[in-house]
Coordinates of C-alpha atoms in Angstrom, one line a residue:
X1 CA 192.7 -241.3 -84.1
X2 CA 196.0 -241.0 -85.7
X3 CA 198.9 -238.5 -84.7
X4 CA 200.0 -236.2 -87.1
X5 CA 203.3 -234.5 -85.9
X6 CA 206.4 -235.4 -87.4
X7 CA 210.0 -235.0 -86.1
X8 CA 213.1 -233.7 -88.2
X9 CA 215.5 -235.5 -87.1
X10 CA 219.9 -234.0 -87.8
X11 CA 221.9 -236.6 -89.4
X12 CA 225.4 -235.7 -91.6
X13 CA 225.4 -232.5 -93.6
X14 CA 223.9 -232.9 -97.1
X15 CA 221.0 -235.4 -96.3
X16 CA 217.9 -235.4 -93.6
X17 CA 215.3 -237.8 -92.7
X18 CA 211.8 -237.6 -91.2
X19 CA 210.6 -239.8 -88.0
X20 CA 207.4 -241.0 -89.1
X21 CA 205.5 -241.6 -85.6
X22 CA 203.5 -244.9 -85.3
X23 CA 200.1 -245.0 -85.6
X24 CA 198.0 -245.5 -82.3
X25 CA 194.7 -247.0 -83.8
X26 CA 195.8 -249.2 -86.6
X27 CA 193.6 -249.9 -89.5
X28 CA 192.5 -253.5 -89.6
X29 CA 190.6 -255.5 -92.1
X30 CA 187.3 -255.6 -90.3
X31 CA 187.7 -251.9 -90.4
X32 CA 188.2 -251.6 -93.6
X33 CA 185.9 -254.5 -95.6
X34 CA 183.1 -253.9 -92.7
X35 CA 180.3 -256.4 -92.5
X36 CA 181.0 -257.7 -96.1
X37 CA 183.7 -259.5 -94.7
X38 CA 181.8 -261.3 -93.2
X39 CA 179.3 -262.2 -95.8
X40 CA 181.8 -262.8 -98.1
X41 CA 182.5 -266.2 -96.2
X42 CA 179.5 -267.8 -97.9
X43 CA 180.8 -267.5 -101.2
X44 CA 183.5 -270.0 -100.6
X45 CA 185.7 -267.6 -102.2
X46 CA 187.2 -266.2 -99.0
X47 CA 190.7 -267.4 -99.9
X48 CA 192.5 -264.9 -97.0
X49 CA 193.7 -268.1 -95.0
X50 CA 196.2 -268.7 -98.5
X51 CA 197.8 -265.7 -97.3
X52 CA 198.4 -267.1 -94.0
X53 CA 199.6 -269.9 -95.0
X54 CA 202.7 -267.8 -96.4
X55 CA 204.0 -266.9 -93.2
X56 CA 202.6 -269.7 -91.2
X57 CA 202.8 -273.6 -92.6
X58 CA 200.6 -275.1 -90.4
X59 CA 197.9 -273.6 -92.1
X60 CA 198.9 -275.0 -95.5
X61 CA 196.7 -278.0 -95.9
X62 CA 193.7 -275.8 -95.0
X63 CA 194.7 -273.5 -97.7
X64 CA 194.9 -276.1 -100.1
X65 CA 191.5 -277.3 -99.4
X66 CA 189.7 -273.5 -99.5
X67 CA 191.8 -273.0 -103.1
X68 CA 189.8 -276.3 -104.3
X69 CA 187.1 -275.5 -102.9
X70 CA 187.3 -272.3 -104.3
X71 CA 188.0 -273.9 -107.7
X72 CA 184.8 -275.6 -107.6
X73 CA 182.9 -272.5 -107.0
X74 CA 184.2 -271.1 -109.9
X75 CA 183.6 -273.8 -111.9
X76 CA 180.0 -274.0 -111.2
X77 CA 180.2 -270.1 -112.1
X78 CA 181.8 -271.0 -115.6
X79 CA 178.9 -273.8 -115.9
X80 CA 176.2 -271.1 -115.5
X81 CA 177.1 -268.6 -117.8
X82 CA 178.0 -271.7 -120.2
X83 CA 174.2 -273.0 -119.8
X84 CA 173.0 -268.9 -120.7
X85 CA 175.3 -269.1 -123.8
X86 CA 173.7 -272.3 -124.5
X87 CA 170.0 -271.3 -124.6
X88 CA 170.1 -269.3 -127.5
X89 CA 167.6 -268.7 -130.0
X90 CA 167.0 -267.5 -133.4
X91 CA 169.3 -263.9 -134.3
X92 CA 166.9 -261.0 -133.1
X93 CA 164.2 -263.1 -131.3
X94 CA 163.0 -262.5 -127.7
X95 CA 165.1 -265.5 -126.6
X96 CA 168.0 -264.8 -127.8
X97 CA 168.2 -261.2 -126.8
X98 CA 167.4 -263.0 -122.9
X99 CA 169.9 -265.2 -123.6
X100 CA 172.7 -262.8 -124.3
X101 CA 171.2 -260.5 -121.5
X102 CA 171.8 -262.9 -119.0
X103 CA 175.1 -264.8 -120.8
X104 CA 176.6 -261.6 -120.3
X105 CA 175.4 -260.9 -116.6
X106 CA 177.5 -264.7 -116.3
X107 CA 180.8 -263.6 -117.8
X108 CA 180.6 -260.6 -115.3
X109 CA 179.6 -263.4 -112.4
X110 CA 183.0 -265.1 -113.6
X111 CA 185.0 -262.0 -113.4
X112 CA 183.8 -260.9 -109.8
X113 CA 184.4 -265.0 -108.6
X114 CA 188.1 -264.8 -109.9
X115 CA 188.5 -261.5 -108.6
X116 CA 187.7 -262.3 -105.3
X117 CA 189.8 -264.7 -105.0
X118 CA 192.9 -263.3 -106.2
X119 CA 192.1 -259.8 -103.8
X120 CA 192.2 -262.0 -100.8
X121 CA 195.4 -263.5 -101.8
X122 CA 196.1 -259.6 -101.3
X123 CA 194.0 -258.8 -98.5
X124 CA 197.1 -258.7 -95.9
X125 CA 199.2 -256.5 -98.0
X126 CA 196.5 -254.0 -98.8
X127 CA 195.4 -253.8 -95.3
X128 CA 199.2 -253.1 -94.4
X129 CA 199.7 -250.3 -97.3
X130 CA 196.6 -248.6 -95.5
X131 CA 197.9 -248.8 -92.5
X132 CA 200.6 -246.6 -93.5
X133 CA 198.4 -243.6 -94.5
X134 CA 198.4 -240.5 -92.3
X135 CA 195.1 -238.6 -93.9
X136 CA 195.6 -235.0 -92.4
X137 CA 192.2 -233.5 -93.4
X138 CA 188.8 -234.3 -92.2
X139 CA 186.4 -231.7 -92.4
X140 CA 185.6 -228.6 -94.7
X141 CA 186.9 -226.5 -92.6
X142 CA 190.7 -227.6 -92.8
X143 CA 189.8 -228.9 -96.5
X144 CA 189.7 -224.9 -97.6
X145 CA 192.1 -223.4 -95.2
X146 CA 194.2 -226.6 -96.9
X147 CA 193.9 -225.1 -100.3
X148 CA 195.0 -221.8 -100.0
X149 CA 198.2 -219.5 -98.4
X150 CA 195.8 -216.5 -98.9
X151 CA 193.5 -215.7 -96.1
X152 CA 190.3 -216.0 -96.7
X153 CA 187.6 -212.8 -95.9
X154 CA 184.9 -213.6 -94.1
X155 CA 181.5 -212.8 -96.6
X156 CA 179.1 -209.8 -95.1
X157 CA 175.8 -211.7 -96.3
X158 CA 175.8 -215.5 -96.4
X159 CA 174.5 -217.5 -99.3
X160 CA 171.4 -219.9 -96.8
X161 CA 169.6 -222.2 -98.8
X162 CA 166.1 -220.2 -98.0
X163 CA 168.5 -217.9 -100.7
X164 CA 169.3 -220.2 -103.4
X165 CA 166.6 -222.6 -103.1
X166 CA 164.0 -220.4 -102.7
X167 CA 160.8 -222.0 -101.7
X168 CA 161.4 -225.2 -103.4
X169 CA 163.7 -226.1 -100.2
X170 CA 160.2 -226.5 -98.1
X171 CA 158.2 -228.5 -101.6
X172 CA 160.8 -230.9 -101.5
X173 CA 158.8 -232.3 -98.0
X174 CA 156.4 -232.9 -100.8
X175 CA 158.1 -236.2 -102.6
X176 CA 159.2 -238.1 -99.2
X177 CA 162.5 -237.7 -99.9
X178 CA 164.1 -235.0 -97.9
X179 CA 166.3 -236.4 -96.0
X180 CA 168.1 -233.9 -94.3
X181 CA 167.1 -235.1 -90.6
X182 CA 169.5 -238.3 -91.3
X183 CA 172.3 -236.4 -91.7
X184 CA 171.2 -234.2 -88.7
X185 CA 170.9 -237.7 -86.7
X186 CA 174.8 -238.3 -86.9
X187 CA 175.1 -235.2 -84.5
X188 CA 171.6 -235.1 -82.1
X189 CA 170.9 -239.1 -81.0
X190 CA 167.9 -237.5 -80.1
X191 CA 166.8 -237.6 -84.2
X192 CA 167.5 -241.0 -84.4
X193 CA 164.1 -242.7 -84.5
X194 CA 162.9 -239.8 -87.0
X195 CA 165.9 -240.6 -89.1
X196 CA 165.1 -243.8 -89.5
X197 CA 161.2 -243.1 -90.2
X198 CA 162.3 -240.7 -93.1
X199 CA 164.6 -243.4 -94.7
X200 CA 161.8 -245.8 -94.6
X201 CA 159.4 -243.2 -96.2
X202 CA 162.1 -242.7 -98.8
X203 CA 162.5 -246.2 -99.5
X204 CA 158.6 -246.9 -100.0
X205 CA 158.5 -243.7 -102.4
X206 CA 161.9 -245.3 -104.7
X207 CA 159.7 -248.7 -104.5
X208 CA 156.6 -246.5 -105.7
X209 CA 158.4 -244.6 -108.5
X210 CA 160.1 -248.5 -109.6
X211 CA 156.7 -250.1 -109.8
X212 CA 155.4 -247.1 -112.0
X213 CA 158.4 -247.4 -114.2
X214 CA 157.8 -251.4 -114.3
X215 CA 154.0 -250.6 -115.7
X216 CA 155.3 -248.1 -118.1
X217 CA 157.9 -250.4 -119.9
X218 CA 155.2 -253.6 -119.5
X219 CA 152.9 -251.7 -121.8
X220 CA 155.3 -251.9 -125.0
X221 CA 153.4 -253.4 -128.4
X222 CA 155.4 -254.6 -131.4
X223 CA 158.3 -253.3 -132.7
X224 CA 157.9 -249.4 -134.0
X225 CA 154.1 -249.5 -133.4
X226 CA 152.7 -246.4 -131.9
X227 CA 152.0 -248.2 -128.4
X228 CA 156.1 -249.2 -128.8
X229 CA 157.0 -245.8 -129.0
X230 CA 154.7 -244.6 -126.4
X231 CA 155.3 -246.9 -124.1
X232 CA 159.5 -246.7 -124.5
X233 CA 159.0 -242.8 -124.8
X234 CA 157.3 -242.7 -120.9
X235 CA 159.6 -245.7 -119.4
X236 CA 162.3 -243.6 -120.3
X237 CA 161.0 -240.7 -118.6
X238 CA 160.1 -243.4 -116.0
X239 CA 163.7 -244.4 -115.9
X240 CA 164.6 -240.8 -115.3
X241 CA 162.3 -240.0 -112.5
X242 CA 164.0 -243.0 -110.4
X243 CA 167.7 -241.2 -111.1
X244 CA 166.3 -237.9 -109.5
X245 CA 164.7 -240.3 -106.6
X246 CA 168.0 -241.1 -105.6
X247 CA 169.6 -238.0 -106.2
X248 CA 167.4 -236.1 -104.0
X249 CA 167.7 -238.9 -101.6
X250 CA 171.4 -238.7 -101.9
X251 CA 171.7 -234.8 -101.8
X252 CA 169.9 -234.2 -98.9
X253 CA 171.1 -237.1 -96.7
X254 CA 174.4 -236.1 -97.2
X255 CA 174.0 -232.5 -97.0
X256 CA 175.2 -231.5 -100.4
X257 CA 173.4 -228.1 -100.9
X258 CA 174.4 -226.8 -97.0
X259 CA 178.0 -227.8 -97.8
X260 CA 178.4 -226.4 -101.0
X261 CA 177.2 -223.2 -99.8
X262 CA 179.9 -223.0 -97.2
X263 CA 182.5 -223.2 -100.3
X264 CA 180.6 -220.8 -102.4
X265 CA 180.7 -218.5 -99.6
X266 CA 184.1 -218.8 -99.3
X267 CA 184.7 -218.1 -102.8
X268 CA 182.6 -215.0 -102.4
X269 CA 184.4 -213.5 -100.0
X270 CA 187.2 -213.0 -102.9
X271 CA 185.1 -210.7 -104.6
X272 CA 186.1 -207.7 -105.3
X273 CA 183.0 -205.7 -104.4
X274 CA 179.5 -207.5 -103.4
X275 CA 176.7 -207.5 -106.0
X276 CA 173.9 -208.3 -105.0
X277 CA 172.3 -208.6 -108.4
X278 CA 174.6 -212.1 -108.8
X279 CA 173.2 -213.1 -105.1
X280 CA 169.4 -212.6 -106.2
X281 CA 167.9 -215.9 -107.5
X282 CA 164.2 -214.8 -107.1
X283 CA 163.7 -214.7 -111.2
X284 CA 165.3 -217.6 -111.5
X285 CA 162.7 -219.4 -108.9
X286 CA 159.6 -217.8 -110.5
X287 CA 160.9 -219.2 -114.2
X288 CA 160.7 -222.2 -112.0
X289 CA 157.8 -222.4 -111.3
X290 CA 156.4 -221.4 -114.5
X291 CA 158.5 -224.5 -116.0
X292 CA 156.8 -226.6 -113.5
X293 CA 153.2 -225.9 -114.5
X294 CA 154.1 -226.7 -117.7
X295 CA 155.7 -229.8 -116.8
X296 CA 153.3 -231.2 -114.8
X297 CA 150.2 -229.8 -117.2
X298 CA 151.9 -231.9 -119.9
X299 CA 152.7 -235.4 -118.3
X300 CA 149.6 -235.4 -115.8
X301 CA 147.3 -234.6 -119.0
X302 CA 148.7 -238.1 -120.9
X303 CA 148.8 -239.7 -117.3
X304 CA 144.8 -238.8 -117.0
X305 CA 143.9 -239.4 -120.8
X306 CA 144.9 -243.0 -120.1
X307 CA 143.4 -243.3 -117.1
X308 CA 140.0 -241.8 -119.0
X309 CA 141.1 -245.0 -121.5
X310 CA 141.7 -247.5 -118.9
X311 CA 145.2 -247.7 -119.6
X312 CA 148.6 -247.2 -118.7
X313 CA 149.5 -245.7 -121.9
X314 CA 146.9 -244.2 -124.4
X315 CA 147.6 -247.1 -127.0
X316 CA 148.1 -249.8 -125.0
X317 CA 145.9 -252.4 -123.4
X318 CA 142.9 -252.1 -120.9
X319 CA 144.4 -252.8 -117.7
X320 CA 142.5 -253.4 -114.0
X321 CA 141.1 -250.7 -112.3
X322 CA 143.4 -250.6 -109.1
X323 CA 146.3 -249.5 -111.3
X324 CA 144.7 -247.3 -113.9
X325 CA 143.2 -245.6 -111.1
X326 CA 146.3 -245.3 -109.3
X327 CA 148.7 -244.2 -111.9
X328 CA 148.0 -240.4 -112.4
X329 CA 148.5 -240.2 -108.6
X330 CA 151.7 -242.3 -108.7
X331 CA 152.7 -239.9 -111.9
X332 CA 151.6 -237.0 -109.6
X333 CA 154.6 -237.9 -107.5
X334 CA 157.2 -238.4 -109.9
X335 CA 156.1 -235.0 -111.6
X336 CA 157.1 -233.3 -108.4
X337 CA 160.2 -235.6 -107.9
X338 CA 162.0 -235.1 -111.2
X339 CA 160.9 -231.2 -110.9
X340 CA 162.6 -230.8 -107.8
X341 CA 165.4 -232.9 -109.0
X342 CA 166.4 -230.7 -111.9
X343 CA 165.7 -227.1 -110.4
X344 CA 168.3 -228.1 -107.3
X345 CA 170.4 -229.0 -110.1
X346 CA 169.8 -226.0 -112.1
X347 CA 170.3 -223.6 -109.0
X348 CA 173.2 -225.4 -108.2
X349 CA 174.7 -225.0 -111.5
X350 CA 173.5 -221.3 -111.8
X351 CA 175.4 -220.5 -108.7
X352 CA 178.3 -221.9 -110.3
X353 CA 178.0 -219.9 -113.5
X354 CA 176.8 -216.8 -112.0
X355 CA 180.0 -216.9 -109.7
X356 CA 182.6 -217.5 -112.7
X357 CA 180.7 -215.1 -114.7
X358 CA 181.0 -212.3 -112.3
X359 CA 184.9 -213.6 -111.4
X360 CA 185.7 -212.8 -115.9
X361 CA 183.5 -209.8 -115.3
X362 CA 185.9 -208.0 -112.5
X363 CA 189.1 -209.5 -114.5
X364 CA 187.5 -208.0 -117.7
X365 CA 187.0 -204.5 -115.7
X366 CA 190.8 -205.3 -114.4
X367 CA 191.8 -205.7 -118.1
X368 CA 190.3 -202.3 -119.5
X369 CA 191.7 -200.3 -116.4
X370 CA 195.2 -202.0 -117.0
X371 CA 195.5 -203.9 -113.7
X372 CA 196.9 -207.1 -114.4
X373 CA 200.2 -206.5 -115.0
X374 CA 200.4 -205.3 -111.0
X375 CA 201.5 -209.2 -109.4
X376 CA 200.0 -208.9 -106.6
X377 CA 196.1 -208.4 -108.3
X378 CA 197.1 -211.1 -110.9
X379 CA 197.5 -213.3 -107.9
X380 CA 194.7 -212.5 -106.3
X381 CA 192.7 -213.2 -109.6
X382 CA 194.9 -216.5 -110.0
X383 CA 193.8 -217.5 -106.5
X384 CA 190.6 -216.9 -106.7
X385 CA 190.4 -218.8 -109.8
X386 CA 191.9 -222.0 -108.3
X387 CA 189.1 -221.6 -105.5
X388 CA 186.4 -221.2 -108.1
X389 CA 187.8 -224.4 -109.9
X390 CA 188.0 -226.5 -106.6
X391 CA 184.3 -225.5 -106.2
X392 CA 183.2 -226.4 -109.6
X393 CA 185.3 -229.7 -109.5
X394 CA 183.6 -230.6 -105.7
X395 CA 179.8 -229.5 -106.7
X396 CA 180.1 -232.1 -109.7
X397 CA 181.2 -235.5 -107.6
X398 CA 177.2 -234.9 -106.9
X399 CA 175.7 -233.0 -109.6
X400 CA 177.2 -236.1 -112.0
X401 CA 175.2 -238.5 -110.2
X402 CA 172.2 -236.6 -112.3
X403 CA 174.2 -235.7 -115.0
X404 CA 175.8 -238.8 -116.1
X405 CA 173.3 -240.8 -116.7
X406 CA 169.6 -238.9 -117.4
X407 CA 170.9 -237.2 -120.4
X408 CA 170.8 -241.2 -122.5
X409 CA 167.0 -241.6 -121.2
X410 CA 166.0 -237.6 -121.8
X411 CA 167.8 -238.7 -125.3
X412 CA 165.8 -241.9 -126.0
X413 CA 162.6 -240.4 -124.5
X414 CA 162.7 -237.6 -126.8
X415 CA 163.8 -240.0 -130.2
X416 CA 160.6 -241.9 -129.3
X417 CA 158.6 -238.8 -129.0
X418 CA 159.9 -237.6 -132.5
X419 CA 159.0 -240.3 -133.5
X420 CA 155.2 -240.3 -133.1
X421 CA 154.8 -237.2 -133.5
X422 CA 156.3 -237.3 -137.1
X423 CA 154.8 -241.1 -137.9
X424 CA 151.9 -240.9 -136.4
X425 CA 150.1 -237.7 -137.2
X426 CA 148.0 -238.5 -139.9
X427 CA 146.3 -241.7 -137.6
X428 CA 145.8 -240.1 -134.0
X429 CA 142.2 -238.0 -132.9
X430 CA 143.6 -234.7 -132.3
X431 CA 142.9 -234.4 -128.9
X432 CA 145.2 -237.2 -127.9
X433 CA 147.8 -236.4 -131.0
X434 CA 148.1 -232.5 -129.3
X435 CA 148.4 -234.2 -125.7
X436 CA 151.2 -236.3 -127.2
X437 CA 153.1 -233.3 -129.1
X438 CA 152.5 -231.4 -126.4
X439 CA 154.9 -234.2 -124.3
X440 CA 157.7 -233.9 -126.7
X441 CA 158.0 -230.2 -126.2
X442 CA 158.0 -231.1 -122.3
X443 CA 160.7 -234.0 -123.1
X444 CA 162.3 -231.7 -125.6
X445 CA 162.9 -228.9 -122.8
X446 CA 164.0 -231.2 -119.8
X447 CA 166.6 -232.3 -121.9
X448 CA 167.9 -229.0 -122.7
X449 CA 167.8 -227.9 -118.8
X450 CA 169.8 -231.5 -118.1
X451 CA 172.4 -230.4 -120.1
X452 CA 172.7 -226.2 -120.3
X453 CA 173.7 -225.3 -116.8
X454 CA 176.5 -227.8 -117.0
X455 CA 177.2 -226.3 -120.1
X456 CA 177.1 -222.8 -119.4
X457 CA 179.8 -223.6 -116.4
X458 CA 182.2 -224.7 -119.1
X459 CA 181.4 -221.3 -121.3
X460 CA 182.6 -219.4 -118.5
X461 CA 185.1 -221.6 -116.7
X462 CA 187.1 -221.7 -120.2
X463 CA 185.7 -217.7 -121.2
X464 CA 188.4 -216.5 -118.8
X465 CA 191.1 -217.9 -121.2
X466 CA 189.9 -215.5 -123.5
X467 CA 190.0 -212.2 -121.8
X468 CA 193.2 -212.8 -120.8
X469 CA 194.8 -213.6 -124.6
X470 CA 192.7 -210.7 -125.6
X471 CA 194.7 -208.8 -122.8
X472 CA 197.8 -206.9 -124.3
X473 CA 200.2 -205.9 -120.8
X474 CA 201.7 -209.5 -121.0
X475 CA 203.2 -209.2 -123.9
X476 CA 205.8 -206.6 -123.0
X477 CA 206.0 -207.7 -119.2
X478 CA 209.5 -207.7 -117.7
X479 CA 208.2 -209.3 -114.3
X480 CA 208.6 -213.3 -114.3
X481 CA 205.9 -214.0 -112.1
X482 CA 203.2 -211.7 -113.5
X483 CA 204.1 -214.2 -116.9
X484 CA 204.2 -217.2 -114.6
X485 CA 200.6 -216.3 -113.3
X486 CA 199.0 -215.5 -116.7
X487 CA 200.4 -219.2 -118.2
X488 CA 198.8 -220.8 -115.2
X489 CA 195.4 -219.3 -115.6
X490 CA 195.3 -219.8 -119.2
X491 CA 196.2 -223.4 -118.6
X492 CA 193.8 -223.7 -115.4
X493 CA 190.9 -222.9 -118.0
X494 CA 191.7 -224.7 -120.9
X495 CA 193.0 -227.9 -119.6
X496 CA 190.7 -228.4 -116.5
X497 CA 189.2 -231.5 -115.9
X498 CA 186.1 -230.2 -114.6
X499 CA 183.7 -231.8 -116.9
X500 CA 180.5 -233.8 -116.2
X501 CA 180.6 -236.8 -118.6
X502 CA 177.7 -238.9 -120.0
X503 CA 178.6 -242.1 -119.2
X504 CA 181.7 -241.4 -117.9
X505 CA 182.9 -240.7 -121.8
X506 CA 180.9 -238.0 -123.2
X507 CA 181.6 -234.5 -121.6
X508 CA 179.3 -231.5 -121.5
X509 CA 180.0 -228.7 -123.3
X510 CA 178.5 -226.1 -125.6
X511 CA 179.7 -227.7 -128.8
X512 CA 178.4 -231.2 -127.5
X513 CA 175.6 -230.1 -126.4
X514 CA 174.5 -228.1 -129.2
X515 CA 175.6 -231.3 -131.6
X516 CA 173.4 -233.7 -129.4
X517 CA 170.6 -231.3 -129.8
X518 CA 170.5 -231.7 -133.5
X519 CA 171.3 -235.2 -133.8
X520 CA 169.2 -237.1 -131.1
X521 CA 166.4 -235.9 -132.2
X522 CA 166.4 -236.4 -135.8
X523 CA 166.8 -240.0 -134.9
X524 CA 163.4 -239.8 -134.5
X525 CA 162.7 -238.7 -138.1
X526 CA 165.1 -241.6 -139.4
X527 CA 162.9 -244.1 -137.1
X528 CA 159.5 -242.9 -139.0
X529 CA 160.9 -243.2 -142.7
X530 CA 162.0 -246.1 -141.7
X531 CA 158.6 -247.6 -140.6
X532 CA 157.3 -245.8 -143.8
X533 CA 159.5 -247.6 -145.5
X534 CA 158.5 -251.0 -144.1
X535 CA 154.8 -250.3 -144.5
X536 CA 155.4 -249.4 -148.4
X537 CA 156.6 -252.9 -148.4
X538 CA 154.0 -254.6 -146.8
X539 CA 155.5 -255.6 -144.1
X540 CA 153.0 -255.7 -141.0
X541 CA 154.0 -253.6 -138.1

């Protein structure tokens, strides 16, 4: 599509200049926006002919008519969110939280309106910036051979995903939502029609695992009553299970797992001798599956309990048959969908820590045997650093899909959990009190496996800082580049940016973790003396 030779063309001694060859396919709106230009017409925002009008004048009376028109729009924008504002009820009530919900959905409607219609005033000049790019790397391939002078061994035994998935990479088949044959589809026109069968199944399962959410947040009671908790502590989880529907979705369509174990190969082949110990996952799959058992024992028991109750939730009302009936199954489902979820992010993550680990193990062994001051094995080390960085850094654009958001529901699942299990204790049957502490150990432990193998990546990304200022042949080294390459690899593991973040905010480290461990919980705790405290007063709850 675009050429990417350039010419060096002599001028006078002491200056140079490149010929930058024109581009044969040049990038054009319709290219660029795609069908949304086109849809973006019946906004009546589509201000692109104000543009036009710059450069041509015949078209200025038509652009003074779309900027009214476009005015207008706006205004009636403005008139909505004014009207939400202007429903508001009393301070705390139902309608004015729906007020304020919505109100602020409005300002955000008014935002986009005026947005659009300043980028089109734009549209021309952004189009033409674009044009001017050159991109020079389009597959893996050149993306590696890109980052690195050094070449690259090949690996005697390839990491395959029957390796480092185990048999979970055949369960997945299981949830609908292996969508691996899409991705396949974009190279064989022969998968086509099953492509498009497996997105459909997908879609039907994310609609499932919505509707199942819906039920589970519909079943809420007053305010910091044991059906309130119960009901927020499972709608969470609910809330969850459709993050790690689209994850899964997303992984497999887009090939994430194959692809990233065509870079961790590549990094392996930097090794200085194979271990096959680090390459064997098999006790990490049978820990697994005994997690999963437990998982699944602990939210199909409360699942089938309410069922037994004719229920959605064990304190909440009798609801029709159809759906009580239907719910373990539909909680069947999301059991293996979040399950599946978190162990290909936990093998994921474990490949990326058992990688670094070994990488500070052989520059440990390195340090003892008084190695690094050689240059040449320090930049080896350095290299192979910046390769396990750039591996880290490319695994996360998708493992922070996951990671971003389902620690805040794990988090608000588990208060709630807390939370009856330390308000509640004294008022429950024990059968259905143990079902319900035996959920908040299963909520308690999916939150620590959302955030420790993000963690433990940090540890060891930032551990290699450490064996190198514990190392003591820099100190008297008279070679500049041996000093050069121990700066760099301190300063490549301490100020990385690396991290998953919460939210975008909060980033996931040991210290965090650990801190959000103690606190989140304990929220819990402060929400039950606090209804104590209420019902001491006689206020009805």
């Amino acid at each position: 599509m675009f050429s990417s030779k350039s010419e060096v063309v002599k001028v006078p001694p002491g200056s140079f200049c490149i010929q930058v060859p024109e581009v044969k396919e040049p990038l054009t709106d319709d290219k660029f926006i795609g069908p949304l230009g086109f849809f973006i017409r019946f906004t009546g925002l589509d201000c692109s002919i104000v543009a036009l009008s710059k450069v041509d004048s015949r078209f200025k009376f038509r652009a003074w008519v779309t900027q009214i028109f476009a005015v207008i729009v706006m205004a009636i924008i403005v008139l909505r969110c004014y009207t939400f504002f202007q429903l508001h009820g009393d301070a705390m009530s139902f309608q004015w939280a729906e007020s304020g919900m919505f109100a602020f959905l409005g300002v955000q409607s008014v935002e986009c309106a005026y947005c659009i219609f300043r980028i089109h005033h734009l549209l021309f000049l952004i189009v033409g910036i674009v044009r001017m790019i050159n991109p020079n790397i389009d597959t893996l391939e050149q993306e590696m051979s890109h980052s690195s002078r050094i070449e690259m061994p090949e690996v005697k035994v390839p990491m395959t995903e029957e390796f480092l998935l185990g048999p979970f990479r055949k369960i997945i088949k299981v949830t609908g939502l292996d969508c691996s044959l899409i991705a396949l589809s974009q190279h064989n026109p022969h998968l086509r029609i099953k492509a498009i069968i497996t997105r459909v199944v997908a879609i039907a399962v994310m609609v499932v695992i919505f509707f199942r959410c819906g039920m589970l947040f519909k079943a809420e009671g007053p305010t910091l009553s044991l059906t309130w908790a119960e009901s927020n502590m499972f709608a969470f989880m609910g809330i969850q299970s459709i993050v790690c529907t689209f994850c899964l979705f997303g992984w497999t369509k887009n090939e994430f797992v194959p692809l990233h174990l065509t870079r961790l190969n590549k990094v392996r082949s930097l090794r200085i001798k194979e271990n096959t110990v680090v390459d064997d996952y098999s006790n990490i799959h049978r820990k697994a599956f005994i997690w999963s058992g437990f998982w699944f024992a602990a939210i199909l028991s409360h699942a089938i309990a309410s069922a037994a109750a004719q229920k959605v939730v064990i304190s909440g009302q009798i609801v029709i048959a159809p759906l009580y009936i239907t719910m373990p199954f539909i909680t069947l489902l999301a059991c293996f969908i979040v399950t599946l979820c978190l162990i290909y992010y936990f093998l994921v993550n474990a490949s990326l820590s058992r990688e670094i680990e070994y990488f500070n193990t052989e520059l440990e062994e390195a340090k003892q045997e008084k190695r690094l001051h050689d240059s040449s094995t320090l930049l080896e080390f350095c290299h192979r650093q910046a390769e396990l960085v750039r591996l880290v850094e490319k695994a996360n654009e998708s493992l922070a899909s996951y990671a971003t958001t389902a620690p805040m529901f794990c988090f608000n699942s588990c208060i709630n959990a807390v939370f009856i299990a330390s308000g509640f204790s004294s008022s429950l049957p024990t059968v259905i009190f143990a079902i319900l502490l035996f959920n908040l150990f299963a909520v308690i432990a999916i939150t620590f496996f959302t955030l420790r193998p993000a963690s433990n990546v940090q540890f060891y990304v930032s551990d290699t800082a450490r064996i190198l200022m514990d190392s003591e042949e820099f100190e008297c080294s008279q070679d500049s580049d041996v000093f050069k390459g121990y700066q760099v690899m301190i300063n490549r593991s301490l100020k990385h940016n690396i991290k998953i973040r919460v939210l975008g905010g909060i980033p996931i480290y040991p210290a965090a973790m650990n801190f959000a461990m103690f606190i989140f919980p304990n929220l819990g705790n402060l929400l039950a003396l606090v209804r104590k405290i209420l019902v001491n007063q006689g206020i009805q709850i």
